[in-house]
Amino acid sequence: MLQRLRSSLRWVPAGGSPIVPLSPATLNCSPGLSGPVVRHVSPLCHVVPRSRSFVMACLPRAAATLARQDCSNGCSAPVAGERGPEEVAETFRAKDLIITPATVLKEKPDPSSLVFGATFTDHMLTVEWSSASGWGKPHIKPFENLSIHPAASVLHYAVELFEGLKAFRGVDNKIRLFRPDLNMSRMCRSAARTTLPVFDKEELLECILQLIQIDQEWVPYSTSASLYIRPTFIGTEPSLGVKKPSKALLFVILSPVGPYFSSGSFTPVSLWANPKYVRAWKGGTGDCKMGGNYGASLLAQCEAVENGCQQVLWLYGEDNQITEVGTMNLFLYWINEDGEEELATPPLDGIILPGVTRQSILELAQQWGEFKVCERHLTMDGLATALEGNRVKEMFGSGTACVVCPVSDILYQGRMLHIPTMENGPKLASRILGKLTDIQYGKVESNWTIELP
C-alpha cells in the first residue's frame, strides 16, 4: 500500500540526507512518468474540490477580524480569502513531505488492553514555522521527544492548541476517518484565537492521512478500539515577552486507544455540578480547543472525584446554566416545558466547544424528524423541576474520545439527582451510538468518512 507514497515523497534515512528516487522503475512508479521525482496526487481531491485560484480560507470572518487586530507588536496576520482570489495564504504542502522511516518498530499492543492515550505509534509529523521564513516542509519521522527552549512561549503563556480525531479499521479492513474536515476547521479557528499562523487545512489533513498510512498497522483490528490522532500547535519563540510568537511548531502524534472511561465504553457516569468553578465565559476561549482550558479544570476534576463523581458538569451564570462536561458536550432527552418530546443541548454561544460528535448527533436527529431538536439554554433548576415531574428520559455526553456516554447521576447542592437514563433503555443514546459507530467502522456507507487510499 505504501508504493504510492514511496514514489511521491522524498525518503530520508535516520540521521542522513534525502534519498532521491533513481527512476520510476526502481520504485514501481506508473508507466509514462518521466524523471526521478513523482508529483504526489492528493487523495482528497475526490472529497474536497480545490480551486486553483486560491487556498481554502482557513478562518471564518469573525476569526479573520480577530487575526487582524493590532496587538502593538505586529499581530496583524495575512488571512486567506480576505485580499482577493489572486493572493494565496502561505502554507506548507503535502507534496513536499519528507519521510524518515523508523529503523526500529515497536510491538503493537493488544487492543483489549489499551489504556487511553498511553501508547504511541512509530512515527510523528512535524512542521516548523517562523515569521522570518514562513512554513517549512512537513516531515514524517520516528516518534521522538521534542527539543524545546526553556523560554518557549508555550511553556510560559500557554500559546497552544490541539485537536482530537480518530481513524477506525472497518469491518471490511478499510481505514476511515470520521468528519476530519470539521476538526481541521476548528483547529484553524483556535489558531486565530491563539495568534498562531494560518495554514491550509486540506494540506494538513493530507499530511495526516499519509502519516496514518505509514503507521496503518497501529490502527487496531477491533470495532471497540481506534487510532486517536492528536494534532498540536505550539508557540516556540525563546522569549519571555508576552506577545505573538515569531516561531511555532505544528506536530501530530498517533495513539491506539480503547474506551476513554476505565469503566467501559457505555457505562453511565456521574457528574459533579458546583458553581464555585467556572470553565469559560463570554469573550473567553471556551469555544476553542486549547490546553489552558483543560489544565485549569483539573482542580475541579479532582474535587469531583473526591465527591464520588467521575466528571465535572460545568455551570455558568447566576441561573446555573448547564454548559458541558469536562470532556464532553451534553444532551438532554426529555419532555420540555411545553409538553414536547425534545432533544436539547446548550447553544454555541462562545462558551461551548463546538464538538464534531455534537454536530453529528444534531444532524442525525434532525434527519430522523421524530422529535424536536433544539439548541437552547438549560438550567439546573429547570432540570430538577423536570426530574420531579418525571419528564426526563435520558441525559448523555458526546465527544470524539467517548462517542456517546450515558449520565446516571448529578451531585448538585448536596443532593444527588438521579437521571433515569439507563432505566429508559437508554433507547436514544444507544441508537445514536450504534448509528455513529456503524458509520465509523464501515458498516454503513456515509459521506461523513474519508477512506485511506
XYZ file of C-alpha atoms in Angstrom, residues 204-355:
152
model
C -2.651 19.331 6.928
C -5.326 16.682 6.505
C -3.452 15.169 3.585
C -0.253 15.025 5.652
C -2.165 13.315 8.468
C -3.585 10.753 6.053
C -0.099 9.881 4.887
C 1.154 9.608 8.468
C -1.653 7.151 9.220
C -0.911 5.244 6.045
C 2.669 4.720 7.165
C 1.558 3.638 10.657
C -1.555 1.827 9.437
C -0.765 -1.385 11.317
C -1.280 0.604 14.516
C -4.972 1.066 13.700
C -6.463 -1.666 15.916
C -8.071 -4.692 14.303
C -11.102 -4.198 16.522
C -14.505 -2.497 16.437
C -14.097 -1.472 20.074
C -10.789 0.368 19.586
C -9.371 3.005 17.243
C -6.341 5.139 16.464
C -6.510 8.517 18.206
C -4.986 11.399 16.226
C -3.638 14.371 18.169
C -2.609 17.403 16.070
C -0.945 20.011 18.294
C 0.236 23.554 17.586
C 2.562 25.410 19.965
C 4.430 28.694 20.158
C 8.180 28.072 20.404
C 9.763 31.530 20.325
C 12.506 31.637 23.021
C 11.353 34.828 24.699
C 9.730 35.805 27.986
C 7.905 38.681 26.329
C 4.117 38.391 26.338
C 3.484 38.661 22.600
C 2.530 36.837 19.477
C 5.253 34.197 18.929
C 7.594 34.503 15.962
C 8.231 30.752 15.922
C 5.844 27.826 16.143
C 5.713 24.059 15.765
C 2.805 22.019 14.463
C 3.057 18.307 15.188
C 0.807 15.251 15.033
C 1.117 12.103 17.131
C -0.946 8.919 16.999
C -2.132 6.655 19.816
C -4.139 3.405 19.647
C -6.955 3.659 22.184
C -9.799 1.732 23.723
C -12.691 3.229 25.732
C -11.992 6.666 27.240
C -13.512 5.879 30.616
C -11.967 2.962 32.504
C -15.471 1.785 33.446
C -16.180 0.901 29.823
C -17.499 2.328 26.576
C -21.187 2.554 27.543
C -21.208 2.570 31.324
C -23.039 5.585 32.815
C -21.048 8.287 34.584
C -21.882 10.572 37.496
C -21.321 14.338 37.345
C -20.385 16.942 39.947
C -22.058 20.312 39.393
C -20.773 23.168 41.547
C -20.803 26.862 40.531
C -17.679 27.610 42.581
C -15.596 26.819 39.488
C -16.194 28.277 36.018
C -14.768 26.691 32.870
C -15.442 29.503 30.377
C -17.107 32.892 29.977
C -18.307 35.189 27.213
C -15.386 36.615 25.283
C -13.031 33.904 26.542
C -11.620 30.825 24.862
C -14.206 28.222 25.855
C -15.156 27.617 22.230
C -11.539 26.831 21.252
C -9.644 23.625 21.872
C -6.732 24.935 23.932
C -4.699 23.163 26.563
C -5.228 26.007 29.032
C -8.948 25.262 29.147
C -8.203 21.748 30.323
C -5.288 22.438 32.642
C -7.386 24.939 34.570
C -10.112 22.323 35.018
C -8.004 19.743 36.825
C -8.609 21.021 40.356
C -12.371 20.838 39.851
C -11.962 17.358 38.355
C -10.031 16.234 41.438
C -12.772 17.639 43.671
C -15.399 15.802 41.634
C -13.568 12.523 42.216
C -13.258 13.293 45.929
C -17.049 13.661 45.985
C -17.539 10.293 44.319
C -18.205 11.592 40.793
C -16.347 10.888 37.565
C -16.640 14.187 35.703
C -17.412 17.875 36.215
C -20.620 19.385 34.889
C -19.686 23.000 34.244
C -22.244 25.659 35.137
C -22.399 29.287 34.045
C -24.149 32.424 35.260
C -26.334 33.271 38.217
C -29.035 30.897 36.972
C -26.546 27.987 36.861
C -26.841 27.246 33.165
C -25.696 23.791 32.120
C -22.844 24.110 29.622
C -20.739 20.997 29.067
C -18.940 18.188 30.854
C -15.153 18.069 31.280
C -14.536 16.083 28.115
C -17.995 16.029 26.516
C -20.833 18.102 25.160
C -24.123 17.342 26.891
C -27.581 16.319 25.632
C -30.924 16.136 27.433
C -33.741 13.997 26.017
C -36.939 14.992 27.800
C -40.458 16.323 27.688
C -39.947 20.090 27.702
C -41.996 22.779 29.458
C -44.487 22.831 26.566
C -45.080 19.081 26.690
C -42.969 18.386 23.592
C -40.596 15.460 23.204
C -37.266 17.194 22.716
C -33.552 16.540 22.345
C -31.815 19.625 23.702
C -28.204 20.719 24.009
C -26.701 24.062 25.105
C -26.132 26.518 22.227
C -22.799 27.570 20.771
C -22.751 30.973 22.441
C -18.990 31.316 22.863
C -18.522 29.200 25.986
C -19.306 25.790 24.463
C -16.801 23.759 22.433
C -18.343 23.055 19.001
C -17.916 19.293 19.108
